[in-house]
PDB file of C-alpha atoms in Angstrom:
ATOM      1  CA  PRO A 256     133.060 -77.110 -43.938  1.00 78.00           C
ATOM      2  CA  PRO A 257     132.064 -80.269 -42.096  1.00 76.00           C
ATOM      3  CA  PRO A 258     128.684 -81.730 -42.868  1.00 72.00           C
ATOM      4  CA  PRO A 259     125.849 -80.838 -40.504  1.00 71.00           C
ATOM      5  CA  PRO A 260     124.925 -83.389 -37.844  1.00 61.00           C
ATOM      6  CA  PRO A 261     122.273 -85.902 -38.837  1.00 62.00           C
ATOM      7  CA  PRO A 262     118.685 -84.971 -37.999  1.00 72.00           C
ATOM      8  CA  ASP A 263     118.450 -87.646 -35.314  1.00 85.00           C
ATOM      9  CA  PHE A 264     121.483 -86.269 -33.408  1.00 84.00           C
ATOM     10  CA  SER A 265     120.759 -85.829 -29.701  1.00 89.00           C
ATOM     11  CA  TYR A 266     122.610 -85.058 -26.519  1.00 90.00           C
ATOM     12  CA  LYS A 267     121.824 -85.465 -22.855  1.00 94.00           C
ATOM     13  CA  ILE A 268     123.636 -83.808 -19.975  1.00 94.00           C
ATOM     14  CA  LEU A 269     124.173 -86.482 -17.338  1.00 95.00           C
ATOM     15  CA  THR A 270     125.909 -84.405 -14.646  1.00 95.00           C
ATOM     16  CA  SER A 271     127.086 -80.835 -14.461  1.00 93.00           C
ATOM     17  CA  THR A 272     129.127 -79.042 -11.792  1.00 91.00           C
ATOM     18  CA  THR A 273     131.242 -75.895 -11.846  1.00 84.00           C
ATOM     19  CA  ASP A 274     134.247 -77.798 -13.200  1.00 79.00           C
ATOM     20  CA  THR A 275     132.807 -80.987 -14.742  1.00 85.00           C
ATOM     21  CA  LEU A 276     130.352 -81.768 -17.507  1.00 86.00           C
ATOM     22  CA  VAL A 277     129.338 -85.305 -18.395  1.00 92.00           C
ATOM     23  CA  CYS A 278     127.090 -85.666 -21.415  1.00 91.00           C
ATOM     24  CA  LEU A 279     125.914 -88.356 -23.801  1.00 93.00           C
ATOM     25  CA  LEU A 280     126.095 -87.675 -27.544  1.00 90.00           C
ATOM     26  CA  SER A 281     123.994 -89.950 -29.743  1.00 90.00           C
ATOM     27  CA  ASN A 282     124.084 -90.470 -33.504  1.00 88.00           C
ATOM     28  CA  LEU A 283     127.082 -88.195 -34.046  1.00 87.00           C
ATOM     29  CA  ASP A 284     130.099 -89.007 -36.195  1.00 86.00           C
ATOM     30  CA  VAL A 285     133.204 -89.724 -34.100  1.00 90.00           C
ATOM     31  CA  SER A 286     135.210 -87.025 -35.897  1.00 91.00           C
ATOM     32  CA  LEU A 287     132.635 -84.358 -34.997  1.00 89.00           C
ATOM     33  CA  ALA A 288     132.496 -85.541 -31.379  1.00 89.00           C
ATOM     34  CA  ASN A 289     136.304 -85.379 -31.215  1.00 93.00           C
ATOM     35  CA  ALA A 290     136.303 -81.890 -32.764  1.00 93.00           C
ATOM     36  CA  LEU A 291     133.808 -80.742 -30.128  1.00 90.00           C
ATOM     37  CA  ARG A 292     135.954 -82.268 -27.375  1.00 89.00           C
ATOM     38  CA  ARG A 293     139.070 -80.506 -28.684  1.00 93.00           C
ATOM     39  CA  ILE A 294     137.273 -77.153 -28.912  1.00 92.00           C
ATOM     40  CA  LEU A 295     136.070 -77.480 -25.325  1.00 86.00           C
ATOM     41  CA  LEU A 296     139.533 -78.438 -24.052  1.00 84.00           C
ATOM     42  CA  ALA A 297     141.155 -75.530 -25.913  1.00 86.00           C
ATOM     43  CA  SER A 298     138.763 -73.045 -24.313  1.00 84.00           C
ATOM     44  CA  VAL A 299     139.593 -74.096 -20.742  1.00 80.00           C
ATOM     45  CA  PRO A 300     142.233 -71.734 -19.320  1.00 78.00           C
ATOM     46  CA  THR A 301     145.250 -73.582 -17.946  1.00 80.00           C
ATOM     47  CA  MET A 302     148.623 -72.718 -16.490  1.00 82.00           C
ATOM     48  CA  ALA A 303     151.924 -74.522 -16.911  1.00 83.00           C
ATOM     49  CA  ILE A 304     155.601 -74.071 -16.093  1.00 86.00           C
ATOM     50  CA  GLU A 305     157.228 -71.933 -18.775  1.00 84.00           C
ATOM     51  CA  THR A 306     160.730 -71.057 -17.572  1.00 86.00           C
ATOM     52  CA  VAL A 307     163.047 -73.369 -15.636  1.00 88.00           C
ATOM     53  CA  TYR A 308     166.373 -72.349 -14.142  1.00 89.00           C
ATOM     54  CA  VAL A 309     168.683 -75.245 -13.234  1.00 89.00           C
ATOM     55  CA  ASP A 310     171.351 -74.452 -10.654  1.00 88.00           C
ATOM     56  CA  GLN A 311     173.030 -77.834 -10.474  1.00 88.00           C
ATOM     57  CA  ASN A 312     172.088 -81.078 -12.201  1.00 87.00           C
ATOM     58  CA  THR A 313     174.268 -84.123 -11.590  1.00 86.00           C
ATOM     59  CA  SER A 314     171.761 -86.628 -12.977  1.00 85.00           C
ATOM     60  CA  ILE A 315     172.035 -88.368 -16.344  1.00 87.00           C
ATOM     61  CA  THR A 316     168.957 -86.473 -17.557  1.00 89.00           C
ATOM     62  CA  HIS A 317     169.782 -83.292 -19.481  1.00 93.00           C
ATOM     63  CA  ASP A 318     168.514 -79.932 -18.217  1.00 93.00           C
ATOM     64  CA  GLU A 319     166.419 -79.451 -21.368  1.00 94.00           C
ATOM     65  CA  VAL A 320     164.630 -82.777 -20.841  1.00 95.00           C
ATOM     66  CA  LEU A 321     163.895 -81.925 -17.196  1.00 92.00           C
ATOM     67  CA  SER A 322     162.598 -78.493 -18.224  1.00 92.00           C
ATOM     68  CA  HIS A 323     160.356 -79.996 -20.889  1.00 94.00           C
ATOM     69  CA  ARG A 324     158.912 -82.568 -18.497  1.00 93.00           C
ATOM     70  CA  LEU A 325     158.231 -79.919 -15.850  1.00 91.00           C
ATOM     71  CA  GLY A 326     156.433 -77.870 -18.518  1.00 90.00           C
ATOM     72  CA  LEU A 327     154.077 -80.789 -19.124  1.00 90.00           C
ATOM     73  CA  LEU A 328     152.856 -80.731 -15.514  1.00 88.00           C
ATOM     74  CA  PRO A 329     149.578 -78.909 -15.000  1.00 83.00           C
ATOM     75  CA  VAL A 330     149.643 -76.207 -12.356  1.00 87.00           C
ATOM     76  CA  LEU A 331     146.659 -76.105 -10.028  1.00 86.00           C
ATOM     77  CA  ALA A 332     146.050 -72.351 -10.046  1.00 86.00           C
ATOM     78  CA  ASP A 333     143.161 -70.199 -11.185  1.00 83.00           C
ATOM     79  CA  PRO A 334     144.332 -68.246 -14.263  1.00 81.00           C
ATOM     80  CA  LYS A 335     141.694 -65.590 -13.542  1.00 82.00           C
ATOM     81  CA  GLU A 336     143.714 -64.524 -10.490  1.00 86.00           C
ATOM     82  CA  PHE A 337     146.735 -63.568 -12.627  1.00 85.00           C
ATOM     83  CA  GLU A 338     147.476 -60.703 -14.990  1.00 84.00           C
ATOM     84  CA  MET A 339     148.274 -62.317 -18.319  1.00 78.00           C
ATOM     85  CA  GLY A 340     150.398 -60.752 -20.994  1.00 74.00           C
ATOM     86  CA  GLY A 341     153.983 -60.094 -21.862  1.00 71.00           C
ATOM     87  CA  GLY A 342     156.388 -57.940 -19.981  1.00 78.00           C
ATOM     88  CA  GLU A 343     158.312 -58.358 -16.804  1.00 84.00           C
ATOM     89  CA  ASP A 344     157.670 -61.046 -14.230  1.00 83.00           C
ATOM     90  CA  THR A 345     155.798 -59.626 -11.238  1.00 85.00           C
ATOM     91  CA  ASP A 346     153.975 -60.948  -8.194  1.00 85.00           C
ATOM     92  CA  TYR A 347     150.737 -60.587 -10.179  1.00 86.00           C
ATOM     93  CA  ASN A 348     151.676 -62.807 -13.130  1.00 84.00           C
ATOM     94  CA  THR A 349     154.191 -65.328 -11.783  1.00 86.00           C
ATOM     95  CA  LEU A 350     154.351 -68.387  -9.563  1.00 86.00           C
ATOM     96  CA  VAL A 351     157.743 -69.545  -8.291  1.00 87.00           C
ATOM     97  CA  PHE A 352     158.438 -73.164  -7.384  1.00 88.00           C
ATOM     98  CA  ARG A 353     161.609 -74.562  -5.901  1.00 88.00           C
ATOM     99  CA  LEU A 354     162.540 -78.200  -6.396  1.00 85.00           C
ATOM    100  CA  ASP A 355     165.350 -79.496  -4.224  1.00 86.00           C
ATOM    101  CA  VAL A 356     165.950 -83.208  -4.727  1.00 83.00           C
ATOM    102  CA  LYS A 357     168.870 -85.384  -3.725  1.00 81.00           C
ATOM    103  CA  CYS A 358     169.381 -89.045  -4.475  1.00 78.00           C
ATOM    104  CA  ASP A 359     170.858 -90.917  -1.544  1.00 79.00           C
ATOM    105  CA  GLY A 360     171.345 -94.088  -3.587  1.00 75.00           C
ATOM    106  CA  LYS A 361     168.544 -95.946  -1.792  1.00 73.00           C
ATOM    107  CA  THR A 362     165.610 -96.530  -4.138  1.00 63.00           C
TER     108      THR A 362
END
C-alpha cells in the first residue's frame, strides 16, 4: 500500500460548481496527487462512440482508423438519462449520429 500522506498535508477548495472542482493540494507527493486525479477522472461517467458503420469511404484513411478516431471524441450527453447495459440497441440506450462529408478539392 502507498505510504500515508505527510502530517503537514493540506488541501483548499478554491472553486466548486456542479461540474467543476478546483483545489490546491499542498505537501503531497506528485504520485499520490496523480493517483487521486486518476481516481476522480475514472469515477466521472462519460459516453463515447462505440459502433461505427461506414457506407462509403473514398479517402486514404482506412475505415478502422476513422472509427477509432470517432471513438475518441467525447459525447456531450448525460449518461444518467440512458439505460446502460448489454442487449439490443433501443431508443433508451442509443444515440445515432450521421456524418456526411464530401471533399470538393478546395481546402
